[in-house]
Short mmCIF file of C-alpha atoms in Angstrom, two decimals:
data_model
loop_
_atom_site.label_atom_id
_atom_site.label_comp_id
_atom_site.label_asym_id
_atom_site.label_seq_id
_atom_site.Cartn_x
_atom_site.Cartn_y
_atom_site.Cartn_z
CA UNK A 26 10.71 163.69 162.44
CA UNK A 27 10.47 163.59 158.87
CA UNK A 28 7.23 160.61 160.11
CA UNK A 29 5.29 162.38 162.51
CA UNK A 30 2.32 163.13 163.75
CA UNK A 31 2.06 164.74 166.57
CA UNK A 32 0.03 167.55 166.79
CA UNK A 33 -2.29 166.01 164.30
CA UNK A 34 -4.61 167.95 161.83
CA UNK A 35 -7.66 167.99 163.94
CA UNK A 36 -9.81 167.77 160.83
CA UNK A 37 -12.46 165.95 162.72
CA UNK A 38 -13.38 168.26 165.10
CA UNK A 39 -14.81 171.03 162.62
CA UNK A 40 -18.64 170.02 162.50
CA UNK A 41 -19.94 173.73 163.58
CA UNK A 42 -17.57 175.37 162.37
CA UNK A 43 -17.91 178.19 159.33
CA UNK A 44 -14.03 178.69 157.42
CA UNK A 45 -13.20 181.38 156.13
CA UNK A 46 -10.10 181.36 153.65
CA UNK A 47 -8.24 183.41 153.11
CA UNK A 48 -4.79 185.20 150.62
CA UNK A 49 -2.82 187.92 150.57
CA UNK A 50 -0.01 190.16 150.78
CA UNK A 51 1.40 190.03 154.24
CA UNK A 52 2.67 192.76 155.38
CA UNK A 53 3.68 193.49 159.47
CA UNK A 54 0.26 194.29 161.45
CA UNK A 55 -1.85 192.18 158.45
CA UNK A 56 -3.08 189.41 160.76
CA UNK A 57 -4.97 192.24 163.72
CA UNK A 58 -6.04 193.45 160.97
CA UNK A 59 -8.20 190.36 159.63
CA UNK A 60 -9.27 189.60 164.09
CA UNK A 61 -10.31 193.18 165.10
CA UNK A 62 -13.02 192.59 161.76
CA UNK A 63 -14.21 189.54 162.86
CA UNK A 64 -14.41 190.16 166.23
CA UNK A 65 -16.53 193.04 165.18
CA UNK A 66 -18.14 191.47 163.47
CA UNK A 67 -19.56 188.77 166.01
CA UNK A 68 -17.28 185.95 165.12
CA UNK A 69 -15.41 183.58 167.23
CA UNK A 70 -12.33 182.28 166.28
CA UNK A 71 -12.41 178.59 167.67
CA UNK A 72 -8.98 177.79 165.25
CA UNK A 73 -7.03 178.67 163.04
CA UNK A 74 -3.22 177.98 161.09
CA UNK A 75 -1.83 181.26 159.38
CA UNK A 76 0.88 179.98 156.83
CA UNK A 77 3.92 183.19 155.77
CA UNK A 78 6.24 182.86 152.59
CA UNK A 79 7.78 184.88 149.90
CA UNK A 80 5.74 187.84 150.75
CA UNK A 81 2.40 186.24 150.79
CA UNK A 82 -0.45 184.96 153.28
CA UNK A 83 -2.71 181.38 153.47
CA UNK A 84 -5.18 181.35 156.90
CA UNK A 85 -7.68 178.75 157.40
CA UNK A 86 -9.66 180.32 160.10
CA UNK A 87 -12.52 177.80 161.68
CA UNK A 88 -15.33 180.16 163.38
CA UNK A 89 -18.76 180.74 165.06
CA UNK A 90 -21.45 183.35 165.86
CA UNK A 91 -20.45 185.10 169.18
CA UNK A 92 -24.34 184.80 170.73
CA UNK A 93 -25.39 182.01 169.87
CA UNK A 94 -22.61 179.63 169.39
CA UNK A 95 -23.40 178.38 165.52
CA UNK A 96 -21.93 178.33 162.59
CA UNK A 97 -22.52 181.85 160.18
CA UNK A 98 -25.33 180.51 157.85
CA UNK A 99 -27.21 184.32 156.54
CA UNK A 100 -25.65 184.87 153.35
CA UNK A 101 -26.07 188.91 154.42
CA UNK A 102 -23.39 188.37 156.74
CA UNK A 103 -20.91 185.55 155.00
CA UNK A 104 -21.57 188.90 152.25
CA UNK A 105 -20.37 191.23 154.19
CA UNK A 106 -17.67 188.98 155.88
CA UNK A 107 -16.06 188.34 152.65
CA UNK A 108 -15.73 192.29 152.22
CA UNK A 109 -14.83 192.77 154.75
CA UNK A 110 -11.81 190.62 154.66
CA UNK A 111 -11.21 191.14 151.20
CA UNK A 112 -10.50 195.16 151.77
CA UNK A 113 -7.64 194.51 154.44
CA UNK A 114 -6.56 191.21 151.95
CA UNK A 115 -6.28 193.56 150.07
CA UNK A 116 -4.30 196.87 151.14
CA UNK A 117 -2.96 199.49 149.32
CA UNK A 118 -1.59 197.42 146.52
CA UNK A 119 -2.65 194.00 146.27
CA UNK A 120 -5.56 194.55 144.13
CA UNK A 121 -6.09 191.71 142.55
CA UNK A 122 -4.56 188.63 144.04
CA UNK A 123 -6.30 189.18 147.19
CA UNK A 124 -8.67 186.77 148.04
CA UNK A 125 -11.24 185.57 150.59
CA UNK A 126 -14.56 182.54 150.53
CA UNK A 127 -16.21 181.14 152.56
CA UNK A 128 -17.56 177.25 153.70
CA UNK A 129 -18.91 174.39 155.93
CA UNK A 130 -16.78 171.82 153.40
CA UNK A 131 -14.90 170.16 156.70
CA UNK A 132 -11.11 169.59 155.17
CA UNK A 133 -7.02 168.59 155.83
CA UNK A 134 -6.01 172.08 156.76
CA UNK A 135 -2.69 171.94 156.53
CA UNK A 136 -3.03 170.19 153.07
CA UNK A 137 -5.96 173.19 152.42
CA UNK A 138 -3.54 176.11 153.41
CA UNK A 139 -0.82 174.30 150.73
CA UNK A 140 -2.75 174.45 147.82
CA UNK A 141 -4.20 177.31 148.66
CA UNK A 142 -0.11 178.98 148.40
CA UNK A 143 0.58 176.67 145.21
CA UNK A 144 -2.91 178.17 143.15
CA UNK A 145 -1.16 181.71 144.98
CA UNK A 146 1.77 180.76 143.29
CA UNK A 147 3.86 181.01 146.83
CA UNK A 148 7.11 179.52 145.40
CA UNK A 149 7.30 181.86 141.87
CA UNK A 150 7.85 185.54 144.01
CA UNK A 151 11.14 186.07 145.18
CA UNK A 152 11.50 185.43 148.71
CA UNK A 153 11.52 189.83 150.69
CA UNK A 154 13.33 188.44 153.09
CA UNK A 155 17.12 186.92 152.08
CA UNK A 156 18.85 186.63 156.30
CA UNK A 157 17.06 182.22 155.87
CA UNK A 158 19.14 179.25 157.34
CA UNK A 159 19.37 176.12 155.49
CA UNK A 160 17.99 176.32 152.67
CA UNK A 161 16.04 172.79 151.07
CA UNK A 162 18.34 171.37 147.96
CA UNK A 163 16.16 169.47 145.38
CA UNK A 164 17.13 168.19 142.50
CA UNK A 165 15.25 166.19 139.31
CA UNK A 166 16.59 163.77 137.27
CA UNK A 167 15.40 161.91 134.96
CA UNK A 168 15.93 158.20 134.69
CA UNK A 169 15.44 157.15 131.26
CA UNK A 170 15.77 153.17 130.95
CA UNK A 171 12.52 152.21 133.05
CA UNK A 172 11.17 155.73 133.12
CA UNK A 173 11.38 157.68 135.90
CA UNK A 174 12.48 161.35 137.15
CA UNK A 175 13.93 161.08 140.10
CA UNK A 176 13.58 163.72 142.82
CA UNK A 177 16.46 164.46 145.89
CA UNK A 178 15.60 166.56 148.47
CA UNK A 179 17.94 167.69 150.64
CA UNK A 180 17.05 169.73 153.77
CA UNK A 181 16.62 170.42 157.52
CA UNK A 182 14.67 167.51 159.60
CA UNK A 183 11.49 168.32 160.88
CA UNK A 184 7.98 167.07 162.07
CA UNK A 185 5.56 166.50 158.96
CA UNK A 186 8.25 166.76 156.47
CA UNK A 187 7.26 164.70 153.93
CA UNK A 188 3.72 164.74 154.85
CA UNK A 189 4.36 168.54 153.47
CA UNK A 190 6.86 166.81 150.33
CA UNK A 191 3.98 165.12 149.14
CA UNK A 192 0.95 165.97 148.71
CA UNK A 193 3.20 168.72 146.90
CA UNK A 194 3.69 166.03 144.16
CA UNK A 195 0.40 164.99 144.77
CA UNK A 196 -1.76 168.44 144.09
CA UNK A 197 0.67 168.44 141.20
CA UNK A 198 -0.62 165.23 139.94
CA UNK A 199 1.94 163.04 140.58
CA UNK A 200 2.00 159.73 141.58
CA UNK A 201 4.71 158.41 143.33
CA UNK A 202 5.87 154.78 143.37
CA UNK A 203 8.56 154.87 145.28
CA UNK A 204 10.67 156.27 148.11
CA UNK A 205 13.59 156.03 150.53
CA UNK A 206 13.43 158.11 153.39
CA UNK A 207 16.82 159.17 155.73
CA UNK A 208 18.10 161.64 158.21
CA UNK A 209 21.80 161.78 159.93
CA UNK A 210 21.80 163.75 162.12
CA UNK A 211 19.26 166.87 161.59
CA UNK A 212 19.19 166.63 157.83
CA UNK A 213 16.92 164.79 155.21
CA UNK A 214 17.08 162.66 152.42
CA UNK A 215 14.23 161.95 150.73
CA UNK A 216 13.99 161.03 146.65
CA UNK A 217 10.86 159.80 145.41
CA UNK A 218 10.62 157.53 141.79
CA UNK A 219 7.90 160.58 140.32
CA UNK A 220 5.66 159.59 136.75
CA UNK A 221 3.11 161.98 135.86
CA UNK A 222 -0.41 160.04 136.72
CA UNK A 223 -0.44 159.17 132.62
CA UNK A 224 3.17 156.95 132.83
CA UNK A 225 5.48 159.98 131.87
CA UNK A 226 7.78 160.87 133.58
CA UNK A 227 9.41 165.25 133.83
CA UNK A 228 9.49 166.04 130.42
CA UNK A 229 10.61 169.65 130.11
CA UNK A 230 13.55 171.74 131.91
CA UNK A 231 10.41 174.03 132.56
CA UNK A 232 8.47 171.60 134.12
CA UNK A 233 11.68 170.31 136.81
CA UNK A 234 13.07 173.83 137.46
CA UNK A 235 8.63 174.39 138.54
CA UNK A 236 9.60 171.19 140.15
CA UNK A 237 11.64 172.42 142.03
CA UNK A 238 10.34 175.42 142.80
CA UNK A 239 7.22 173.95 144.25
CA UNK A 240 8.95 171.09 146.69
CA UNK A 241 11.44 173.97 148.02
CA UNK A 242 8.04 176.13 149.17
CA UNK A 243 6.56 173.14 150.53
CA UNK A 244 10.18 172.68 153.18
CA UNK A 245 9.89 176.45 153.97
CA UNK A 246 6.21 177.39 154.16
CA UNK A 247 6.24 175.02 157.16
CA UNK A 248 10.10 176.35 158.24
CA UNK A 249 10.54 178.38 162.27
CA UNK A 250 11.08 181.75 161.50
CA UNK A 251 11.28 183.63 164.23
CA UNK A 252 10.69 184.06 168.23
CA UNK A 253 7.95 181.34 169.48
CA UNK A 254 5.70 182.08 171.62
CA UNK A 255 2.01 179.42 173.43
CA UNK A 256 -0.09 181.97 174.73
CA UNK A 257 -2.06 179.96 176.72
CA UNK A 258 -5.19 181.46 178.49
CA UNK A 259 -8.67 181.35 179.18
CA UNK A 260 -10.61 182.33 175.43
CA UNK A 261 -12.83 184.95 175.11
CA UNK A 262 -14.76 187.43 172.39
CA UNK A 263 -11.83 190.33 171.28
CA UNK A 264 -9.01 188.05 172.64
CA UNK A 265 -6.49 187.03 168.79
CA UNK A 266 -7.27 190.79 168.23
CA UNK A 267 -5.99 192.03 171.23
CA UNK A 268 -3.72 189.81 170.66
CA UNK A 269 -1.90 190.51 167.93
CA UNK A 270 -3.06 194.53 167.87
CA UNK A 271 0.16 194.68 170.93
CA UNK A 272 2.22 192.34 168.97
CA UNK A 273 1.59 194.79 165.92
CA UNK A 274 1.96 197.70 168.30
CA UNK A 275 5.05 196.55 168.97
CA UNK A 276 6.58 195.53 165.37
CA UNK A 277 6.50 192.87 165.30
CA UNK A 278 5.56 189.96 162.46
CA UNK A 279 3.71 187.08 162.96
CA UNK A 280 5.41 185.10 160.12
CA UNK A 281 3.58 181.56 161.46
CA UNK A 282 0.19 181.30 163.85
CA UNK A 283 -2.15 178.17 165.43
CA UNK A 284 -4.67 178.60 166.79
CA UNK A 285 -7.06 176.55 168.70
CA UNK A 286 -9.36 176.02 171.38
CA UNK A 287 -9.87 173.37 174.49
CA UNK A 288 -13.74 173.51 176.37
CA UNK A 289 -12.97 177.50 177.78
CA UNK A 290 -8.68 177.47 176.82
CA UNK A 291 -6.48 179.36 174.34
CA UNK A 292 -3.65 177.08 173.37
CA UNK A 293 -2.44 180.23 170.79
CA UNK A 294 1.77 179.40 169.37
CA UNK A 295 2.86 182.41 167.36
CA UNK A 296 6.29 182.51 165.23
CA UNK A 297 7.63 186.19 165.07
CA UNK A 298 10.00 188.88 163.90
CA UNK A 299 11.00 192.21 164.01
CA UNK A 300 8.54 193.78 160.89
CA UNK A 301 11.65 193.16 158.28
CA UNK A 302 12.16 189.74 159.33
CA UNK A 303 15.16 190.01 160.96
CA UNK A 304 15.47 189.01 164.55
CA UNK A 305 13.41 190.72 167.56
CA UNK A 306 14.72 192.65 170.20
CA UNK A 307 14.85 190.36 173.54
CA UNK A 308 13.96 193.80 175.06
CA UNK A 309 10.90 194.12 172.88
CA UNK A 310 9.50 190.42 172.86
CA UNK A 311 9.24 191.03 177.31
CA UNK A 312 6.90 194.15 177.14
CA UNK A 313 5.79 192.41 175.13
CA UNK A 314 5.25 189.63 178.02
CA UNK A 315 4.87 192.08 180.93
CA UNK A 316 1.50 193.91 178.16
CA UNK A 317 -0.32 190.58 177.62
CA UNK A 318 1.07 189.14 180.69
CA UNK A 319 4.05 187.44 181.37
CA UNK A 320 1.93 183.83 182.30
CA UNK A 321 0.30 183.67 179.51
CA UNK A 322 2.16 183.99 177.08
CA UNK A 323 5.87 182.43 177.76
CA UNK A 324 8.79 182.24 175.46
CA UNK A 325 8.99 178.22 173.91
CA UNK A 326 11.70 178.65 171.53
CA UNK A 327 14.44 180.96 170.20
CA UNK A 328 15.85 180.35 165.75
CA UNK A 329 19.28 178.83 166.06
CA UNK A 330 20.58 182.14 164.30
CA UNK A 331 19.34 183.81 167.61
CA UNK A 332 21.06 181.32 170.06
CA UNK A 333 24.27 181.65 168.01
CA UNK A 334 23.69 186.09 167.60
CA UNK A 335 24.12 185.63 171.44
CA UNK A 336 26.75 183.10 171.89
CA UNK A 337 28.75 185.07 169.16
CA UNK A 338 28.14 188.24 171.88
CA UNK A 339 29.33 186.86 174.50
CA UNK A 340 32.52 185.14 173.76
CA UNK A 341 32.67 189.66 172.51
CA UNK A 342 32.28 190.49 175.71
CA UNK A 343 34.70 187.75 177.11
CA UNK A 344 37.39 188.66 174.87
CA UNK A 345 37.08 191.80 175.62
CA UNK A 346 37.35 190.94 179.00
CA UNK A 347 40.24 188.87 179.04
CA UNK A 348 42.15 192.00 177.54
#
């Protein structure tokens, strides 16, 4: 899976769109506020990706003008968009680190999200939630005789894992000279022989620890937390604002999102937890589906811990029934 390129980044299709980059402190309902502002400013969201990690959020949103269908180029409108979004991201306690920017540049979305979260130093922040399983194990040692630093990454295998690790090493100005990739069952083992771009290996303990932190963060950013919900419906103005508001009103927090449109259809994926990051109550999920439309919003994937919880409950019921 590490090498898979399914669902490739669609950067080549972003010509004629305006890119909005957002970083700040994550909170329940933040995404609904962002999409509500964009709807109010007559911005149609065509494509977007949202990642959260260690209490931070990064998002790259591609929009066009609702009325003209053209990219947003008016400087005053761009200033309004940036100011409104910055106020939303600041909230009550993120005056300094909330950032917004608008550009016409075409970029590789996922590569850019890694760069945004790296610049935001998400790797240096303590996790808000402590219930994660299968945390990545990263080790860094120097092979003095050959002048390499040897990086080992062990974690659960998934799509684009290799991409995430190599992007981060590259953005940290390391060059990969050799690599070994192996998978056993659902586990991935990656080994990289790296040097700085000037040919030197890692030279200090603080640097070694920073590499470990950054690679752990790179793996965790795309880890699937929460119930996967897929929305497939006819696209319309303020659709995302309405859907994410329904999530917020029912106490669901969006940990990751992938927004796309094909012709007049919206194809959106959301990973949701409850307000404090625990497993969402199935009754809450069903209530949200009833509100949005059972045929439009479907549960596509349950996290492993959720399945284990259900199995434990079923076993407990079974034991109780035999007594």
